[in-house]
XYZ file of C-alpha atoms in Angstrom:
382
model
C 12.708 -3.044 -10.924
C 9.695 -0.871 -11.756
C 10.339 2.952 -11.293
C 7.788 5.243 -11.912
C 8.273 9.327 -11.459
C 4.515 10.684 -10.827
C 4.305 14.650 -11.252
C 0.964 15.132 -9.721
C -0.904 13.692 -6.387
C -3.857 10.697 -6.818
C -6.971 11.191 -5.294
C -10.204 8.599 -5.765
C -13.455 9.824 -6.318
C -16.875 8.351 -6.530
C -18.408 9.864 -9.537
C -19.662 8.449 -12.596
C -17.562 6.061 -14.303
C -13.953 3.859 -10.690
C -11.854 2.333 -7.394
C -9.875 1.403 -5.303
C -10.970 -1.315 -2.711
C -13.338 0.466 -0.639
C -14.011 -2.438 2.167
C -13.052 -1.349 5.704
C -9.944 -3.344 7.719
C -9.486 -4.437 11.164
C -6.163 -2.176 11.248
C -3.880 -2.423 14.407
C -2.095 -0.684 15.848
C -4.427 2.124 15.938
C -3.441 5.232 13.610
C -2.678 8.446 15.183
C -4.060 10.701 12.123
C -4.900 13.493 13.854
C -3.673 17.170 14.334
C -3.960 20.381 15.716
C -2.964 22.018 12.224
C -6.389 22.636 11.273
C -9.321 23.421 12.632
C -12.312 21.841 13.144
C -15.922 22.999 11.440
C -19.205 21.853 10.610
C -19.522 19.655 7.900
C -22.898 17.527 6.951
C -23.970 14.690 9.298
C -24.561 11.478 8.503
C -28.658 11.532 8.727
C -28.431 14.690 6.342
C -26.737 12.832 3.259
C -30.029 10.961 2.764
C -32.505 13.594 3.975
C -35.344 14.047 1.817
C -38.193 17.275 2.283
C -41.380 16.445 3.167
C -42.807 17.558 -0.875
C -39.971 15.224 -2.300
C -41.010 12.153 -0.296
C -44.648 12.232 -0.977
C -43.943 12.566 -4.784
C -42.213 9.208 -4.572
C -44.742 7.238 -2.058
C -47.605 8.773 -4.114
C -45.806 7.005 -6.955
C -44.791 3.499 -5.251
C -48.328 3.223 -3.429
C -50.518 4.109 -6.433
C -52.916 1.628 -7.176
C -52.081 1.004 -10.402
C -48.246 -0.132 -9.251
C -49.320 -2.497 -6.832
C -48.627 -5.488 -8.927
C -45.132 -4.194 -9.986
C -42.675 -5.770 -7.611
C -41.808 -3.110 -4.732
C -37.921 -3.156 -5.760
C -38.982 -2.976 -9.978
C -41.054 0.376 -9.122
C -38.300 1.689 -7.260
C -36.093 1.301 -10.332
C -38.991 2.490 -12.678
C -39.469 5.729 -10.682
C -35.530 6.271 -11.133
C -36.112 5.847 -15.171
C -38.430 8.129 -15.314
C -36.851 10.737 -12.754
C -33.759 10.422 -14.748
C -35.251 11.679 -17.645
C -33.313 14.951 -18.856
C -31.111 14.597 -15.548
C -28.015 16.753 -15.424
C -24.702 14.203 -14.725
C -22.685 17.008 -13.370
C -19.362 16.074 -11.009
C -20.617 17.584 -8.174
C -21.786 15.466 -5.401
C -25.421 16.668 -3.686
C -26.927 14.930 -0.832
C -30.320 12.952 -1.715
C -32.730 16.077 -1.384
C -30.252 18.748 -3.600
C -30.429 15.813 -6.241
C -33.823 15.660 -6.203
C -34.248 18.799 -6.253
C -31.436 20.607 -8.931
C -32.254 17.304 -11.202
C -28.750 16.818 -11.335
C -25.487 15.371 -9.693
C -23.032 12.403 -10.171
C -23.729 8.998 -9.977
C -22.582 9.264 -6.416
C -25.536 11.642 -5.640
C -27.709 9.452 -7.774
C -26.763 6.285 -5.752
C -27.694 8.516 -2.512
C -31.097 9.209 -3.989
C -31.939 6.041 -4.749
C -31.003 4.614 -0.727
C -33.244 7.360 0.518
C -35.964 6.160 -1.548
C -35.260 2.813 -0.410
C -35.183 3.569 3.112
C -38.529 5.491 2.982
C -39.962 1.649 1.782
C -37.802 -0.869 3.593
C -36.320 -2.068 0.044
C -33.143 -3.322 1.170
C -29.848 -1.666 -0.630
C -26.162 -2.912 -1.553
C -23.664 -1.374 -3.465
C -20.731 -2.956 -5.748
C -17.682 -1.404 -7.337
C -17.559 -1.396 -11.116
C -14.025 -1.829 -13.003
C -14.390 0.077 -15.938
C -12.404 2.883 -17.565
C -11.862 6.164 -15.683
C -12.354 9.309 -15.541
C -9.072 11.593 -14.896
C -9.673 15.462 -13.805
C -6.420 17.657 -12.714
C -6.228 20.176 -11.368
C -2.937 22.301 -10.058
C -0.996 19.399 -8.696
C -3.995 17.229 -7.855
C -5.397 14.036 -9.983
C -8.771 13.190 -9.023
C -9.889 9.479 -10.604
C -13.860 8.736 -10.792
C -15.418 5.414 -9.620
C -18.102 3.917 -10.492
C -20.706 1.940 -8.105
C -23.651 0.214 -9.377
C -26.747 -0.170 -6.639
C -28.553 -3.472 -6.450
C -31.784 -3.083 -4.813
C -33.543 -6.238 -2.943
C -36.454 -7.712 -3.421
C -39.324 -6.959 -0.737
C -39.544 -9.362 1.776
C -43.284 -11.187 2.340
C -44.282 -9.699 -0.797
C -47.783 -10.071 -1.964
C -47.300 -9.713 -5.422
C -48.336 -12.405 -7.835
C -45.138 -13.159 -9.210
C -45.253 -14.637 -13.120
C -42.553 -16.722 -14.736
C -40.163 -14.356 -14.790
C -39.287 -12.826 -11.191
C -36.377 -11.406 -9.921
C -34.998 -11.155 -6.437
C -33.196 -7.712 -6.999
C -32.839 -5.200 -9.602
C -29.220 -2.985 -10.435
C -29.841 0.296 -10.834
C -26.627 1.349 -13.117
C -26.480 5.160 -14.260
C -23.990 4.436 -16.697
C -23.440 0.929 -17.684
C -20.322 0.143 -19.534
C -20.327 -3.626 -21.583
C -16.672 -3.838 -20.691
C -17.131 -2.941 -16.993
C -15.898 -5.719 -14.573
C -17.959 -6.012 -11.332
C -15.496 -5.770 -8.191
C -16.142 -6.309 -4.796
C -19.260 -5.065 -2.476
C -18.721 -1.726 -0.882
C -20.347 -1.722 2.625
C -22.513 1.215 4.165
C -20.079 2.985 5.777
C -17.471 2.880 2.933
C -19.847 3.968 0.587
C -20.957 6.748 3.347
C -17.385 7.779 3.129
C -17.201 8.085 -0.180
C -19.511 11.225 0.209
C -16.776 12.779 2.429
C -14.050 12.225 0.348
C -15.480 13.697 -2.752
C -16.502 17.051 -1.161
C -12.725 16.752 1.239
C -11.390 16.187 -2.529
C -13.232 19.860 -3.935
C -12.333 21.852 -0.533
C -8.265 21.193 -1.225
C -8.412 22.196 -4.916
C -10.048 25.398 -3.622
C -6.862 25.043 -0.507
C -9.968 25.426 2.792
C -7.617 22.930 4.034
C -9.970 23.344 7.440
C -12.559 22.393 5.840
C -10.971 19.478 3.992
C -9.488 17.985 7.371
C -13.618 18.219 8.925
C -14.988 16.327 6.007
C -11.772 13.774 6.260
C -12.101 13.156 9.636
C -15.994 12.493 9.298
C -14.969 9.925 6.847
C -12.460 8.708 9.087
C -15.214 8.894 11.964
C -17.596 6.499 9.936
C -15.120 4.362 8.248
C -11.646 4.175 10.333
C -10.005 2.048 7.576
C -10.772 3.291 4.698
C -7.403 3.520 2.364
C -8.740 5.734 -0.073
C -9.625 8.364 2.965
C -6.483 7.932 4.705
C -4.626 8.965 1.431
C -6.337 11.698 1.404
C -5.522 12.727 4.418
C -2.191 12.222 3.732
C -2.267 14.296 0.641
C -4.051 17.362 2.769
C -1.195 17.139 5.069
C 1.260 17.243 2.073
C -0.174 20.004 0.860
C -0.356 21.527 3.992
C 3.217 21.043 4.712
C 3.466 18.684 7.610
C 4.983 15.861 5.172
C 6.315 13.982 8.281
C 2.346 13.489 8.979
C 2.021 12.227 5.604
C 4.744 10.083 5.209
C 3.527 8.067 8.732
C -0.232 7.723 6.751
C 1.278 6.523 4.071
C 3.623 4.206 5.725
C 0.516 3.099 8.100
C -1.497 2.032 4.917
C 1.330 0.297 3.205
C 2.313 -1.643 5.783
C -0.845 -2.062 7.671
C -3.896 -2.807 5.402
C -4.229 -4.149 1.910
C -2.792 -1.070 0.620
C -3.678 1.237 -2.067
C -2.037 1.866 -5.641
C -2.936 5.706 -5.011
C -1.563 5.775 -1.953
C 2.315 4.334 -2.636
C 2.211 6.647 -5.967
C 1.413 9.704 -4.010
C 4.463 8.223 -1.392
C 6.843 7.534 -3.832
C 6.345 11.522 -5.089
C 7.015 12.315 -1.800
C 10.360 9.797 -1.295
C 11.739 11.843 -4.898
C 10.660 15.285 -3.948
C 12.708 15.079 -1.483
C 15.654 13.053 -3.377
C 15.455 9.814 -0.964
C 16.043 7.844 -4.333
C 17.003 4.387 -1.975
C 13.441 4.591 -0.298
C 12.149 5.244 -3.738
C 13.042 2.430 -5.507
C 12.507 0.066 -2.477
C 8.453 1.246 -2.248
C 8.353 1.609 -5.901
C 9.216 -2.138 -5.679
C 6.049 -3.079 -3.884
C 3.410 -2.184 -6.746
C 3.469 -5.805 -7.490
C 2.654 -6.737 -3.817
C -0.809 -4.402 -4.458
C -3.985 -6.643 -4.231
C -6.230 -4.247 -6.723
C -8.651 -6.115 -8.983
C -9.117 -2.846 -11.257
C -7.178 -3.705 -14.428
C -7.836 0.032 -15.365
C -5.257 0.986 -12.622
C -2.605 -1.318 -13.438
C -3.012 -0.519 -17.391
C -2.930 3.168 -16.269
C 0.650 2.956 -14.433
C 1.995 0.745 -17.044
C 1.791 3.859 -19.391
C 3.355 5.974 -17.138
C 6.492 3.383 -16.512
C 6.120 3.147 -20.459
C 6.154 7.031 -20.992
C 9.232 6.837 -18.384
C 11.552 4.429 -20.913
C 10.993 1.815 -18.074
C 9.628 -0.968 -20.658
C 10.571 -3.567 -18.470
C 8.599 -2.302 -15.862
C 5.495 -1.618 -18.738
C 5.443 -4.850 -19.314
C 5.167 -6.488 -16.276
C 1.847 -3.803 -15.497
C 0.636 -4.391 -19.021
C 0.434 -8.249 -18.265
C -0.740 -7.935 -14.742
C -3.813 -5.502 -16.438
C -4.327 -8.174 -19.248
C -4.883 -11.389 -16.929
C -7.721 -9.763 -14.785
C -9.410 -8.485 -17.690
C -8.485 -10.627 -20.895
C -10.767 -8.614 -23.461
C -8.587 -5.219 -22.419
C -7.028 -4.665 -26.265
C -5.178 -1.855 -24.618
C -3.375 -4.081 -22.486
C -2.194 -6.123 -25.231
C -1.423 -3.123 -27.563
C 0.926 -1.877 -24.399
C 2.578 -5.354 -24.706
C 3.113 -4.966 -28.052
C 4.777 -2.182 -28.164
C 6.954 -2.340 -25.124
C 7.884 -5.832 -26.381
C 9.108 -3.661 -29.172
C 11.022 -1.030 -27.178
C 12.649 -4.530 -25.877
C 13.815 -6.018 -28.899
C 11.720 -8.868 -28.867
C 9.528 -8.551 -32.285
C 8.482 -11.966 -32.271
C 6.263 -11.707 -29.273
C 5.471 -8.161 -30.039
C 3.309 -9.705 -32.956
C 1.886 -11.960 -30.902
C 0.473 -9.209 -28.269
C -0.395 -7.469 -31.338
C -2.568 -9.745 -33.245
C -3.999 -10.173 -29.902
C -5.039 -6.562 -29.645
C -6.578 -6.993 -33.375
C -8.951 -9.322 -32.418
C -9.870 -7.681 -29.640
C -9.920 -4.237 -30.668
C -13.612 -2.684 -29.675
C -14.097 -0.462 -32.820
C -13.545 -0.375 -36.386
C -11.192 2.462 -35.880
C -9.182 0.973 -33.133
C -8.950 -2.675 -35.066
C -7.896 -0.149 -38.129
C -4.529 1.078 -35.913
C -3.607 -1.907 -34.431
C -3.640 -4.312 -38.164
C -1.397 -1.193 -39.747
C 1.025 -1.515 -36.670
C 1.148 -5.087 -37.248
C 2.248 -5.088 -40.229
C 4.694 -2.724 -39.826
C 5.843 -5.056 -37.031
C 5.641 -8.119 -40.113
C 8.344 -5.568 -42.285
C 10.858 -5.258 -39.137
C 10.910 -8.661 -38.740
């Protein structure tokens, strides 16, 4: 049995390095989410997440319609005006709308991704977005955990082009802020998910800084655009924790476990809730059904197989270590986890195994360095 005692609330962002599914659900029965605890107030539209000024639009058509482009591929000078607008760019955390990128030459990747669809959009260059696996990025603050995702853009090919293409041509180009080599391409991340995204970053900032008004707006705008959005909906159900209306929470929660694909953020942030309030029984029970989690982030599994392992539970390590190891096989962490809580278990023999497994793995000198010295400290216990 896997039993894990979180100390601070999960929230997913979209920043610069990944996520949860994002993909919307066909969820029945409806969700009754809303609540006359807050109060409503403006938040950005829709239309104004991608506006661009007059001045910054031109700059970019004067670019893609120059002359001397015009035998550059329509989707290959939209990725070669990024490169060079890039140059010197700021990757701060916070997440502008397409014109404040363009114009503070800086943002996260989620801004950057923005930018780049309201370029496209100003062209016809079809856009699609894909979630990237890759290592996070953890920020707390008080008793909130925010994790970054990463999405990588692939922009399409014009149609009807009349470009001479060469030998080489190809049908799309991915624009990728921040490649990683050991970053595992997940599944596509539709329009209105990735609109929601937006939403959920700036609903993420307003209940650090407690305008729990203003977090609830920007939430249900999310909600408004993308009704089944998991990663949304446990916000929400944070905001209400926080808020102190946990029996609104706990139904959110309970809605997403047991009526979409679920969320690993979402039955962490429950299971604080079940122990806060020292409902052990119901603890254990959801605790039970991390394993029943379709998440293809190995990242996420990896990440609450060191918590179980910083609990004692090595058992329950184990199990997450091996889950994080078969979708991504190169992960040396996960096989240094196995290692050791093979260890905690007694069971040397296949500790060596897992760890000879993380030395030819390991992804730097320094890291292949650690693992051979606990290896053969593992070779003197045996």
């Amino acid at each position: 049995m896997l039993d894990f005692r979180l100390a601070f609330l999960i929230l997913i962002l979209a920043s610069c390095a990944a996520q949860p599914d994002f993909s919307s659900n066909n969820i029945t029965p409806a969700l009754d989410w809303k609540s006359d605890d807050f109060k409503l107030v403006n938040v950005p539209l829709k239309d104004e997440i991608f506006f661009l000024k007059d001045d910054k639009k031109q700059q970019f058509l004067s670019y893609y319609y120059a002359p001397e482009n015009q035998d550059v591929e329509g989707h290959i000078r939209l990725s070669n005006y990024l490169s060079e607008f890039i140059s010197g760019f700021s990757y701060k955390g916070d997440t502008y709308n397409a014109d404040l990128a363009s114009t503070k030459h800086a943002g996260n990747c989620l801004s950057l991704a923005i930018l780049t669809k309201a370029y496209a959009s100003l062209v016809g260059l079809k856009i699609e977005y894909r979630r990237v696996n890759s290592a996070p990025i953890y920020a707390r603050e008080g008793g909130l955990i925010t994790i970054s995702s990463h999405v990588q853009t692939h922009v399409h090919a014009p149609r009807n082009s009349d470009v001479k293409k060469g030998s080489f041509y190809f049908a799309k180009t991915i624009i990728d802020y921040f490649p990683s080599a050991r970053g595992m391409v997940g599944d596509a991340v539709n329009f209105a998910d990735f609109v929601s995204m937006y939403y959920q970053n700036l609903a993420a900032i307003e209940l650090a800084n407690k305008d729990y008004d203003k977090a609830y707006s920007l939430l249900a705008a999310a909600i408004d655009i993308s009704p089944g959005n998991v990663e949304t909906l446990n916000t929400l159900a944070v905001l209400y924790k926080l808020s102190g209306n946990t029996t609104k929470a706990e139904s959110i929660y309970q809605y997403v476990l047991n009526h979409t694909q679920g969320s690993v953020s979402a039955l962490s942030n429950y299971v604080i809730l079940l122990k806060q309030y020292e409902r052990n029984d119901d603890a254990v029970l959801y605790t039970s059904r991390y394993r029943d989690i379709e998440d293809d982030n190995p990242y996420r599994w990896y990440d609450l197989a060191n918590q179980a392992y910083g609990l004692k539970n090595y058992q329950g390590a184990l199990e997450l270590y091996k889950k994080s190891s078969k979708m991504a096989p190169y992960l040396h962490e996960s096989f240094y986890g196995q290692a050791k809580a093979y260890f905690q278990l007694g069971n040397i023999q296949k500790a060596k195994l897992a760890m000879k497994k993380a030395v030819q793995l390991a992804y730097t000198p320094k890291e292949e360095k650690l693992y051979s010295a606990k290896l053969q400290i593992l070779g003197a216990a045996n």
